[in-house]
Amino acid sequence: MTIIYIFLFLDYQTSRTFLIFADILTILLCVLSMALCSRSLFRQLKLVKATRRFFNHELQDHLSYWDTLDLLNLWFVLIVISDGCAVIGSIIKMTIDMNLVEDEYAVCSMFLGTAVLLTWSGLLRYLGHFKKYNILLVTLKASAPSVLRFCVCGSLLYFGYLFCGWIVLGPYHVKFRNLWTVSECMFSLINGDDMFMTFAEMDQKSYAVWVFSKIYLYTFISLFIYVVLSLFIGIISDTYERIKDWGHPPCTKLQRFVHGNNCQRCQTEYRDEEQENELASGSVTD
């Protein structure tokens, strides 16, 4: 029996040593990857600065930072964040394996889980080389400016309903007692979840507040489901249809400068934009 315990202990010591060695190797590789990606990002930022200076001085044209994203590889940013999370998680895991700290499993799992998520997400960049597989990335990238502007406008309405519900309905409804639960309840309502219970759990001690809650919930659900979400989906669908018709994502200012005036892709976009402007002006005139 003693011999069995000795073998089990040696096996445990061997496996723990192997895990620590694997953690050290992971940390070294991630640090090397972070250093290389950071160097590339630094050089790309220098190129962005030089390009904006060239457009300002030589072409008298303003080049925004959004236009210079063609010069930046944002996948490197994702890799740096992923490697950073992996390094921190591996260090915490090593300290746990060596019994230096206790009860740090939650923090360790969060860092390692985030690193795994970003690593798998980073594999999408290899699909970007195939035209039939990169439609998701191209659509998201092309629609990002319009989506961000729309989200800013929509968030103002969202926060308005958020604070209004917390102030008025908080004392009368369990789902509106604090801002976190109000936000979770509103997000569920937007997705069509738990609507009946939200209406039914309203306290009827105050008839005025009960009537206000009905108006509040009906207007919020109608506005965000039928208007906001529909417009949000419409923005992305419109971008997808444009890319599908053109066969390529919209040309940026830098791409138009590089391609010149004889670019077939840019001429196709110009024709479509002119036709849309003519239709819009015609409808306004009518």
PDB file of C-alpha atoms in Angstrom:
ATOM      1  CA  MET A   1       0.000   0.000   0.000  1.00  0.00           C
ATOM      2  CA  THR A   2       2.858   2.343   0.839  1.00  0.00           C
ATOM      3  CA  ILE A   3       4.468   1.658  -2.520  1.00  0.00           C
ATOM      4  CA  ILE A   4       1.221   2.601  -4.281  1.00  0.00           C
ATOM      5  CA  TYR A   5       1.079   5.907  -2.397  1.00  0.00           C
ATOM      6  CA  ILE A   6       4.705   6.609  -3.346  1.00  0.00           C
ATOM      7  CA  PHE A   7       3.976   5.987  -7.035  1.00  0.00           C
ATOM      8  CA  LEU A   8       0.877   8.183  -6.899  1.00  0.00           C
ATOM      9  CA  PHE A   9       2.840  10.966  -5.230  1.00  0.00           C
ATOM     10  CA  LEU A  10       5.628  10.732  -7.814  1.00  0.00           C
ATOM     11  CA  ASP A  11       3.049  10.738 -10.610  1.00  0.00           C
ATOM     12  CA  TYR A  12       1.424  13.827  -9.096  1.00  0.00           C
ATOM     13  CA  GLN A  13       4.772  15.585  -8.754  1.00  0.00           C
ATOM     14  CA  THR A  14       5.683  14.720 -12.350  1.00  0.00           C
ATOM     15  CA  SER A  15       2.376  15.995 -13.744  1.00  0.00           C
ATOM     16  CA  ARG A  16       2.610  19.217 -11.698  1.00  0.00           C
ATOM     17  CA  THR A  17       6.182  19.796 -12.922  1.00  0.00           C
ATOM     18  CA  PHE A  18       5.051  19.218 -16.497  1.00  0.00           C
ATOM     19  CA  LEU A  19       2.162  21.680 -16.091  1.00  0.00           C
ATOM     20  CA  ILE A  20       4.470  24.333 -14.657  1.00  0.00           C
ATOM     21  CA  PHE A  21       6.880  23.810 -17.558  1.00  0.00           C
ATOM     22  CA  ALA A  22       3.971  24.135 -20.019  1.00  0.00           C
ATOM     23  CA  ASP A  23       2.888  27.372 -18.308  1.00  0.00           C
ATOM     24  CA  ILE A  24       6.394  28.801 -18.544  1.00  0.00           C
ATOM     25  CA  LEU A  25       6.594  27.880 -22.236  1.00  0.00           C
ATOM     26  CA  THR A  26       3.184  29.478 -22.843  1.00  0.00           C
ATOM     27  CA  ILE A  27       4.258  32.670 -21.090  1.00  0.00           C
ATOM     28  CA  LEU A  28       7.471  32.912 -23.122  1.00  0.00           C
ATOM     29  CA  LEU A  29       5.676  32.368 -26.442  1.00  0.00           C
ATOM     30  CA  CYS A  30       2.941  34.861 -25.568  1.00  0.00           C
ATOM     31  CA  VAL A  31       5.475  37.496 -24.495  1.00  0.00           C
ATOM     32  CA  LEU A  32       7.360  37.005 -27.767  1.00  0.00           C
ATOM     33  CA  SER A  33       4.116  37.306 -29.732  1.00  0.00           C
ATOM     34  CA  MET A  34       3.131  40.456 -27.823  1.00  0.00           C
ATOM     35  CA  ALA A  35       6.525  42.024 -28.518  1.00  0.00           C
ATOM     36  CA  LEU A  36       6.352  41.320 -32.251  1.00  0.00           C
ATOM     37  CA  CYS A  37       2.757  42.519 -32.596  1.00  0.00           C
ATOM     38  CA  SER A  38       3.488  45.651 -30.554  1.00  0.00           C
ATOM     39  CA  ARG A  39       6.459  46.451 -32.778  1.00  0.00           C
ATOM     40  CA  SER A  40       4.278  46.052 -35.873  1.00  0.00           C
ATOM     41  CA  LEU A  41       1.569  48.271 -34.397  1.00  0.00           C
ATOM     42  CA  PHE A  42       4.131  50.933 -33.525  1.00  0.00           C
ATOM     43  CA  ARG A  43       5.409  50.972 -37.111  1.00  0.00           C
ATOM     44  CA  GLN A  44       1.875  51.091 -38.469  1.00  0.00           C
ATOM     45  CA  LEU A  45       1.069  54.070 -36.243  1.00  0.00           C
ATOM     46  CA  LYS A  46       4.139  55.863 -37.605  1.00  0.00           C
ATOM     47  CA  LEU A  47       2.897  55.131 -41.128  1.00  0.00           C
ATOM     48  CA  VAL A  48      -0.540  56.517 -40.230  1.00  0.00           C
ATOM     49  CA  LYS A  49       1.022  59.710 -38.927  1.00  0.00           C
ATOM     50  CA  ALA A  50       3.152  60.135 -42.041  1.00  0.00           C
ATOM     51  CA  THR A  51       0.180  59.443 -44.340  1.00  0.00           C
ATOM     52  CA  ARG A  52      -2.057  62.007 -42.621  1.00  0.00           C
ATOM     53  CA  ARG A  53       0.757  64.557 -42.838  1.00  0.00           C
ATOM     54  CA  PHE A  54       1.143  63.832 -46.569  1.00  0.00           C
ATOM     55  CA  PHE A  55      -2.585  64.298 -47.218  1.00  0.00           C
ATOM     56  CA  ASN A  56      -2.645  67.561 -45.260  1.00  0.00           C
ATOM     57  CA  HIS A  57       0.449  69.158 -46.797  1.00  0.00           C
ATOM     58  CA  GLU A  58       0.561  67.733 -50.320  1.00  0.00           C
ATOM     59  CA  LEU A  59      -3.094  67.129 -51.187  1.00  0.00           C
ATOM     60  CA  GLN A  60      -4.747  69.645 -48.844  1.00  0.00           C
ATOM     61  CA  ASP A  61      -7.166  66.918 -47.845  1.00  0.00           C
ATOM     62  CA  HIS A  62      -8.095  65.799 -44.355  1.00  0.00           C
ATOM     63  CA  LEU A  63      -7.640  62.104 -43.635  1.00  0.00           C
ATOM     64  CA  SER A  64      -9.557  61.005 -40.562  1.00  0.00           C
ATOM     65  CA  TYR A  65      -8.385  58.248 -38.270  1.00  0.00           C
ATOM     66  CA  TRP A  66     -11.227  56.072 -39.516  1.00  0.00           C
ATOM     67  CA  ASP A  67      -9.885  56.408 -43.064  1.00  0.00           C
ATOM     68  CA  THR A  68      -6.459  55.269 -41.903  1.00  0.00           C
ATOM     69  CA  LEU A  69      -7.702  51.926 -40.567  1.00  0.00           C
ATOM     70  CA  ASP A  70      -6.522  50.384 -43.839  1.00  0.00           C
ATOM     71  CA  LEU A  71      -2.990  50.999 -42.604  1.00  0.00           C
ATOM     72  CA  LEU A  72      -3.614  49.317 -39.252  1.00  0.00           C
ATOM     73  CA  ASN A  73      -3.960  45.615 -38.658  1.00  0.00           C
ATOM     74  CA  LEU A  74      -6.490  45.454 -35.836  1.00  0.00           C
ATOM     75  CA  TRP A  75      -5.961  41.724 -35.555  1.00  0.00           C
ATOM     76  CA  PHE A  76      -2.643  42.570 -33.898  1.00  0.00           C
ATOM     77  CA  VAL A  77      -4.553  44.435 -31.193  1.00  0.00           C
ATOM     78  CA  LEU A  78      -6.688  41.345 -30.638  1.00  0.00           C
ATOM     79  CA  ILE A  79      -3.560  39.185 -30.442  1.00  0.00           C
ATOM     80  CA  VAL A  80      -1.900  41.516 -27.916  1.00  0.00           C
ATOM     81  CA  ILE A  81      -4.982  41.465 -25.674  1.00  0.00           C
ATOM     82  CA  SER A  82      -5.284  37.695 -26.007  1.00  0.00           C
ATOM     83  CA  ASP A  83      -1.609  37.126 -25.213  1.00  0.00           C
ATOM     84  CA  GLY A  84      -1.789  39.502 -22.261  1.00  0.00           C
ATOM     85  CA  CYS A  85      -4.743  37.611 -20.787  1.00  0.00           C
ATOM     86  CA  ALA A  86      -2.951  34.306 -21.398  1.00  0.00           C
ATOM     87  CA  VAL A  87       0.209  35.535 -19.633  1.00  0.00           C
ATOM     88  CA  ILE A  88      -1.683  36.831 -16.594  1.00  0.00           C
ATOM     89  CA  GLY A  89      -3.823  33.689 -16.387  1.00  0.00           C
ATOM     90  CA  SER A  90      -0.792  31.402 -16.722  1.00  0.00           C
ATOM     91  CA  ILE A  91       1.081  33.253 -13.985  1.00  0.00           C
ATOM     92  CA  ILE A  92      -1.885  32.936 -11.629  1.00  0.00           C
ATOM     93  CA  LYS A  93      -2.194  29.249 -12.536  1.00  0.00           C
ATOM     94  CA  MET A  94       1.488  28.683 -11.756  1.00  0.00           C
ATOM     95  CA  THR A  95       1.116  30.288  -8.349  1.00  0.00           C
ATOM     96  CA  ILE A  96      -1.886  28.037  -7.663  1.00  0.00           C
ATOM     97  CA  ASP A  97       0.001  24.898  -8.765  1.00  0.00           C
ATOM     98  CA  MET A  98       2.919  25.833  -6.508  1.00  0.00           C
ATOM     99  CA  ASN A  99       0.535  26.483  -3.594  1.00  0.00           C
ATOM    100  CA  LEU A 100       1.630  30.102  -3.282  1.00  0.00           C
ATOM    101  CA  VAL A 101      -1.915  31.494  -3.391  1.00  0.00           C
ATOM    102  CA  GLU A 102      -5.368  30.097  -2.778  1.00  0.00           C
ATOM    103  CA  ASP A 103      -8.897  30.859  -3.957  1.00  0.00           C
ATOM    104  CA  GLU A 104      -7.743  32.552  -7.168  1.00  0.00           C
ATOM    105  CA  TYR A 105      -9.408  30.082  -9.514  1.00  0.00           C
ATOM    106  CA  ALA A 106     -12.126  32.549 -10.550  1.00  0.00           C
ATOM    107  CA  VAL A 107      -9.652  35.233 -11.635  1.00  0.00           C
ATOM    108  CA  CYS A 108      -7.451  32.659 -13.362  1.00  0.00           C
ATOM    109  CA  SER A 109     -10.382  31.156 -15.264  1.00  0.00           C
ATOM    110  CA  MET A 110     -11.592  34.600 -16.406  1.00  0.00           C
ATOM    111  CA  PHE A 111      -8.220  35.522 -17.903  1.00  0.00           C
ATOM    112  CA  LEU A 112      -7.642  32.122 -19.518  1.00  0.00           C
ATOM    113  CA  GLY A 113     -11.237  31.945 -20.791  1.00  0.00           C
ATOM    114  CA  THR A 114     -10.942  35.406 -22.367  1.00  0.00           C
ATOM    115  CA  ALA A 115      -7.640  34.411 -23.967  1.00  0.00           C
ATOM    116  CA  VAL A 116      -9.203  31.274 -25.474  1.00  0.00           C
ATOM    117  CA  LEU A 117     -12.205  33.268 -26.768  1.00  0.00           C
ATOM    118  CA  LEU A 118     -10.010  35.885 -28.442  1.00  0.00           C
ATOM    119  CA  THR A 119      -7.714  33.210 -29.864  1.00  0.00           C
ATOM    120  CA  TRP A 120     -10.594  31.397 -31.536  1.00  0.00           C
ATOM    121  CA  SER A 121     -12.015  34.718 -32.743  1.00  0.00           C
ATOM    122  CA  GLY A 122      -8.629  35.526 -34.242  1.00  0.00           C
ATOM    123  CA  LEU A 123      -8.884  32.474 -36.485  1.00  0.00           C
ATOM    124  CA  LEU A 124     -11.502  34.382 -38.496  1.00  0.00           C
ATOM    125  CA  ARG A 125      -8.754  36.473 -40.044  1.00  0.00           C
ATOM    126  CA  TYR A 126      -7.524  33.448 -42.005  1.00  0.00           C
ATOM    127  CA  LEU A 127     -10.977  33.051 -43.544  1.00  0.00           C
ATOM    128  CA  GLY A 128     -10.705  36.644 -44.769  1.00  0.00           C
ATOM    129  CA  HIS A 129      -8.480  35.404 -47.599  1.00  0.00           C
ATOM    130  CA  PHE A 130     -11.396  33.461 -49.092  1.00  0.00           C
ATOM    131  CA  LYS A 131     -14.047  35.537 -50.832  1.00  0.00           C
ATOM    132  CA  LYS A 132     -16.931  33.209 -50.039  1.00  0.00           C
ATOM    133  CA  TYR A 133     -16.111  32.977 -46.332  1.00  0.00           C
ATOM    134  CA  ASN A 134     -15.250  36.550 -45.396  1.00  0.00           C
ATOM    135  CA  ILE A 135     -18.714  38.057 -45.958  1.00  0.00           C
ATOM    136  CA  LEU A 136     -19.292  38.341 -42.197  1.00  0.00           C
ATOM    137  CA  LEU A 137     -16.075  40.267 -41.559  1.00  0.00           C
ATOM    138  CA  VAL A 138     -16.486  42.493 -44.614  1.00  0.00           C
ATOM    139  CA  THR A 139     -20.094  43.345 -43.728  1.00  0.00           C
ATOM    140  CA  LEU A 140     -19.245  44.157 -40.112  1.00  0.00           C
ATOM    141  CA  LYS A 141     -16.301  46.310 -41.126  1.00  0.00           C
ATOM    142  CA  ALA A 142     -18.237  48.215 -43.796  1.00  0.00           C
ATOM    143  CA  SER A 143     -21.286  48.799 -41.587  1.00  0.00           C
ATOM    144  CA  ALA A 144     -19.325  49.679 -38.443  1.00  0.00           C
ATOM    145  CA  PRO A 145     -19.438  53.520 -38.842  1.00  0.00           C
ATOM    146  CA  SER A 146     -23.197  53.598 -39.430  1.00  0.00           C
ATOM    147  CA  VAL A 147     -23.835  51.038 -36.687  1.00  0.00           C
ATOM    148  CA  LEU A 148     -21.776  52.991 -34.150  1.00  0.00           C
ATOM    149  CA  ARG A 149     -23.567  56.254 -34.938  1.00  0.00           C
ATOM    150  CA  PHE A 150     -26.921  54.507 -34.674  1.00  0.00           C
ATOM    151  CA  CYS A 151     -25.936  52.887 -31.357  1.00  0.00           C
ATOM    152  CA  VAL A 152     -25.052  56.292 -29.916  1.00  0.00           C
ATOM    153  CA  CYS A 153     -28.522  57.613 -30.757  1.00  0.00           C
ATOM    154  CA  GLY A 154     -30.240  54.447 -29.552  1.00  0.00           C
ATOM    155  CA  SER A 155     -28.285  54.391 -26.289  1.00  0.00           C
ATOM    156  CA  LEU A 156     -29.622  57.844 -25.397  1.00  0.00           C
ATOM    157  CA  LEU A 157     -33.185  56.532 -25.598  1.00  0.00           C
ATOM    158  CA  TYR A 158     -32.183  53.377 -23.741  1.00  0.00           C
ATOM    159  CA  PHE A 159     -30.600  55.258 -20.835  1.00  0.00           C
ATOM    160  CA  GLY A 160     -33.575  57.594 -20.705  1.00  0.00           C
ATOM    161  CA  TYR A 161     -35.962  54.672 -20.204  1.00  0.00           C
ATOM    162  CA  LEU A 162     -33.443  53.045 -17.855  1.00  0.00           C
ATOM    163  CA  PHE A 163     -33.296  55.919 -15.360  1.00  0.00           C
ATOM    164  CA  CYS A 164     -37.007  56.681 -15.729  1.00  0.00           C
ATOM    165  CA  GLY A 165     -37.975  53.101 -14.869  1.00  0.00           C
ATOM    166  CA  TRP A 166     -35.560  52.978 -11.953  1.00  0.00           C
ATOM    167  CA  ILE A 167     -36.868  56.230 -10.450  1.00  0.00           C
ATOM    168  CA  VAL A 168     -40.603  55.710 -10.965  1.00  0.00           C
ATOM    169  CA  LEU A 169     -41.092  51.923 -10.854  1.00  0.00           C
ATOM    170  CA  GLY A 170     -38.306  51.014  -8.445  1.00  0.00           C
ATOM    171  CA  PRO A 171     -40.455  51.014  -5.251  1.00  0.00           C
ATOM    172  CA  TYR A 172     -43.259  49.070  -6.971  1.00  0.00           C
ATOM    173  CA  HIS A 173     -41.518  46.405  -9.041  1.00  0.00           C
ATOM    174  CA  VAL A 174     -38.816  43.894  -8.056  1.00  0.00           C
ATOM    175  CA  LYS A 175     -37.170  44.084 -11.482  1.00  0.00           C
ATOM    176  CA  PHE A 176     -36.663  47.848 -11.191  1.00  0.00           C
ATOM    177  CA  ARG A 177     -35.036  48.011  -7.744  1.00  0.00           C
ATOM    178  CA  ASN A 178     -31.527  48.861  -9.027  1.00  0.00           C
ATOM    179  CA  LEU A 179     -29.962  49.907 -12.295  1.00  0.00           C
ATOM    180  CA  TRP A 180     -28.475  46.481 -13.046  1.00  0.00           C
ATOM    181  CA  THR A 181     -31.783  44.652 -12.763  1.00  0.00           C
ATOM    182  CA  VAL A 182     -33.547  47.406 -14.733  1.00  0.00           C
ATOM    183  CA  SER A 183     -31.029  47.045 -17.556  1.00  0.00           C
ATOM    184  CA  GLU A 184     -31.356  43.256 -17.532  1.00  0.00           C
ATOM    185  CA  CYS A 185     -35.161  43.522 -17.585  1.00  0.00           C
ATOM    186  CA  MET A 186     -35.114  46.017 -20.473  1.00  0.00           C
ATOM    187  CA  PHE A 187     -32.692  43.883 -22.472  1.00  0.00           C
ATOM    188  CA  SER A 188     -34.969  40.873 -21.964  1.00  0.00           C
ATOM    189  CA  LEU A 189     -37.980  42.890 -23.103  1.00  0.00           C
ATOM    190  CA  ILE A 190     -36.169  43.992 -26.259  1.00  0.00           C
ATOM    191  CA  ASN A 191     -35.586  40.333 -27.103  1.00  0.00           C
ATOM    192  CA  GLY A 192     -39.225  39.457 -26.397  1.00  0.00           C
ATOM    193  CA  ASP A 193     -38.473  37.517 -23.207  1.00  0.00           C
ATOM    194  CA  ASP A 194     -40.484  37.497 -19.960  1.00  0.00           C
ATOM    195  CA  MET A 195     -42.964  40.154 -21.079  1.00  0.00           C
ATOM    196  CA  PHE A 196     -46.049  38.807 -19.317  1.00  0.00           C
ATOM    197  CA  MET A 197     -44.316  38.418 -15.949  1.00  0.00           C
ATOM    198  CA  THR A 198     -42.965  41.963 -16.163  1.00  0.00           C
ATOM    199  CA  PHE A 199     -46.483  43.277 -16.595  1.00  0.00           C
ATOM    200  CA  ALA A 200     -48.021  40.910 -14.018  1.00  0.00           C
ATOM    201  CA  GLU A 201     -45.508  41.549 -11.210  1.00  0.00           C
ATOM    202  CA  MET A 202     -46.269  45.266 -11.098  1.00  0.00           C
ATOM    203  CA  ASP A 203     -47.492  46.353  -7.658  1.00  0.00           C
ATOM    204  CA  GLN A 204     -50.940  47.988  -7.792  1.00  0.00           C
ATOM    205  CA  LYS A 205     -50.714  50.008  -4.566  1.00  0.00           C
ATOM    206  CA  SER A 206     -50.618  53.233  -6.570  1.00  0.00           C
ATOM    207  CA  TYR A 207     -53.076  53.373  -9.461  1.00  0.00           C
ATOM    208  CA  ALA A 208     -51.232  56.303 -11.079  1.00  0.00           C
ATOM    209  CA  VAL A 209     -47.913  54.424 -11.072  1.00  0.00           C
ATOM    210  CA  TRP A 210     -49.679  51.306 -12.370  1.00  0.00           C
ATOM    211  CA  VAL A 211     -51.070  53.257 -15.343  1.00  0.00           C
ATOM    212  CA  PHE A 212     -47.658  54.880 -15.873  1.00  0.00           C
ATOM    213  CA  SER A 213     -46.014  51.440 -15.913  1.00  0.00           C
ATOM    214  CA  LYS A 214     -48.357  50.284 -18.676  1.00  0.00           C
ATOM    215  CA  ILE A 215     -47.594  53.334 -20.801  1.00  0.00           C
ATOM    216  CA  TYR A 216     -43.876  53.013 -20.024  1.00  0.00           C
ATOM    217  CA  LEU A 217     -43.637  49.324 -20.966  1.00  0.00           C
ATOM    218  CA  TYR A 218     -45.840  49.546 -24.071  1.00  0.00           C
ATOM    219  CA  THR A 219     -43.958  52.532 -25.490  1.00  0.00           C
ATOM    220  CA  PHE A 220     -40.543  51.029 -24.692  1.00  0.00           C
ATOM    221  CA  ILE A 221     -41.354  47.638 -26.233  1.00  0.00           C
ATOM    222  CA  SER A 222     -42.995  49.164 -29.314  1.00  0.00           C
ATOM    223  CA  LEU A 223     -40.209  51.692 -29.888  1.00  0.00           C
ATOM    224  CA  PHE A 224     -37.264  49.353 -29.473  1.00  0.00           C
ATOM    225  CA  ILE A 225     -38.653  46.196 -31.065  1.00  0.00           C
ATOM    226  CA  TYR A 226     -40.538  47.684 -34.000  1.00  0.00           C
ATOM    227  CA  VAL A 227     -38.372  50.723 -34.725  1.00  0.00           C
ATOM    228  CA  VAL A 228     -34.885  50.572 -33.227  1.00  0.00           C
ATOM    229  CA  LEU A 229     -34.144  46.893 -33.868  1.00  0.00           C
ATOM    230  CA  SER A 230     -35.683  47.049 -37.344  1.00  0.00           C
ATOM    231  CA  LEU A 231     -33.515  50.018 -38.292  1.00  0.00           C
ATOM    232  CA  PHE A 232     -30.454  48.333 -36.798  1.00  0.00           C
ATOM    233  CA  ILE A 233     -31.035  45.204 -38.860  1.00  0.00           C
ATOM    234  CA  GLY A 234     -31.804  47.369 -41.893  1.00  0.00           C
ATOM    235  CA  ILE A 235     -28.435  49.132 -41.697  1.00  0.00           C
ATOM    236  CA  ILE A 236     -26.551  45.844 -41.702  1.00  0.00           C
ATOM    237  CA  SER A 237     -28.808  44.356 -44.407  1.00  0.00           C
ATOM    238  CA  ASP A 238     -28.287  47.398 -46.640  1.00  0.00           C
ATOM    239  CA  THR A 239     -24.521  47.074 -46.305  1.00  0.00           C
ATOM    240  CA  TYR A 240     -24.715  43.368 -47.079  1.00  0.00           C
ATOM    241  CA  GLU A 241     -26.793  44.010 -50.200  1.00  0.00           C
ATOM    242  CA  ARG A 242     -24.362  46.668 -51.405  1.00  0.00           C
ATOM    243  CA  ILE A 243     -21.401  44.323 -50.990  1.00  0.00           C
ATOM    244  CA  LYS A 244     -23.341  41.544 -52.689  1.00  0.00           C
ATOM    245  CA  ASP A 245     -24.194  43.776 -55.674  1.00  0.00           C
ATOM    246  CA  TRP A 246     -20.728  45.310 -56.007  1.00  0.00           C
ATOM    247  CA  GLY A 247     -18.848  42.100 -55.311  1.00  0.00           C
ATOM    248  CA  HIS A 248     -16.467  43.934 -52.967  1.00  0.00           C
ATOM    249  CA  PRO A 249     -16.577  46.178 -49.898  1.00  0.00           C
ATOM    250  CA  PRO A 250     -16.882  49.951 -50.379  1.00  0.00           C
ATOM    251  CA  CYS A 251     -13.659  51.702 -51.356  1.00  0.00           C
ATOM    252  CA  THR A 252     -12.096  53.890 -48.716  1.00  0.00           C
ATOM    253  CA  LYS A 253     -10.406  57.226 -49.338  1.00  0.00           C
ATOM    254  CA  LEU A 254      -6.968  55.623 -49.260  1.00  0.00           C
ATOM    255  CA  GLN A 255      -7.997  52.932 -51.716  1.00  0.00           C
ATOM    256  CA  ARG A 256      -9.398  55.544 -54.105  1.00  0.00           C
ATOM    257  CA  PHE A 257      -6.153  57.470 -53.884  1.00  0.00           C
ATOM    258  CA  VAL A 258      -4.083  54.349 -54.602  1.00  0.00           C
ATOM    259  CA  HIS A 259      -6.320  53.080 -57.422  1.00  0.00           C
ATOM    260  CA  GLY A 260      -6.600  56.449 -59.148  1.00  0.00           C
ATOM    261  CA  ASN A 261      -9.368  57.704 -61.420  1.00  0.00           C
ATOM    262  CA  ASN A 262      -9.481  54.569 -63.580  1.00  0.00           C
ATOM    263  CA  CYS A 263     -10.584  52.236 -60.835  1.00  0.00           C
ATOM    264  CA  GLN A 264     -13.568  50.152 -61.954  1.00  0.00           C
ATOM    265  CA  ARG A 265     -14.614  49.462 -58.373  1.00  0.00           C
ATOM    266  CA  CYS A 266     -14.816  53.158 -57.477  1.00  0.00           C
ATOM    267  CA  GLN A 267     -16.671  54.012 -60.696  1.00  0.00           C
ATOM    268  CA  THR A 268     -19.308  51.392 -59.871  1.00  0.00           C
ATOM    269  CA  GLU A 269     -19.834  52.944 -56.458  1.00  0.00           C
ATOM    270  CA  TYR A 270     -20.035  56.443 -57.923  1.00  0.00           C
ATOM    271  CA  ARG A 271     -22.725  55.338 -60.406  1.00  0.00           C
ATOM    272  CA  ASP A 272     -24.781  53.706 -57.660  1.00  0.00           C
ATOM    273  CA  GLU A 273     -24.467  56.748 -55.413  1.00  0.00           C
ATOM    274  CA  GLU A 274     -25.485  59.085 -58.236  1.00  0.00           C
ATOM    275  CA  GLN A 275     -28.534  56.952 -59.029  1.00  0.00           C
ATOM    276  CA  GLU A 276     -29.557  56.934 -55.367  1.00  0.00           C
ATOM    277  CA  ASN A 277     -29.140  60.721 -55.166  1.00  0.00           C
ATOM    278  CA  GLU A 278     -31.247  61.189 -58.295  1.00  0.00           C
ATOM    279  CA  LEU A 279     -33.975  58.955 -56.907  1.00  0.00           C
ATOM    280  CA  ALA A 280     -33.896  60.762 -53.576  1.00  0.00           C
ATOM    281  CA  SER A 281     -34.045  64.200 -55.223  1.00  0.00           C
ATOM    282  CA  GLY A 282     -36.866  63.047 -57.491  1.00  0.00           C
ATOM    283  CA  SER A 283     -38.917  61.751 -54.568  1.00  0.00           C
ATOM    284  CA  VAL A 284     -38.394  65.016 -52.668  1.00  0.00           C
ATOM    285  CA  THR A 285     -39.486  67.025 -55.728  1.00  0.00           C
ATOM    286  CA  ASP A 286     -42.615  64.918 -56.153  1.00  0.00           C
TER     287      ASP A 286
END
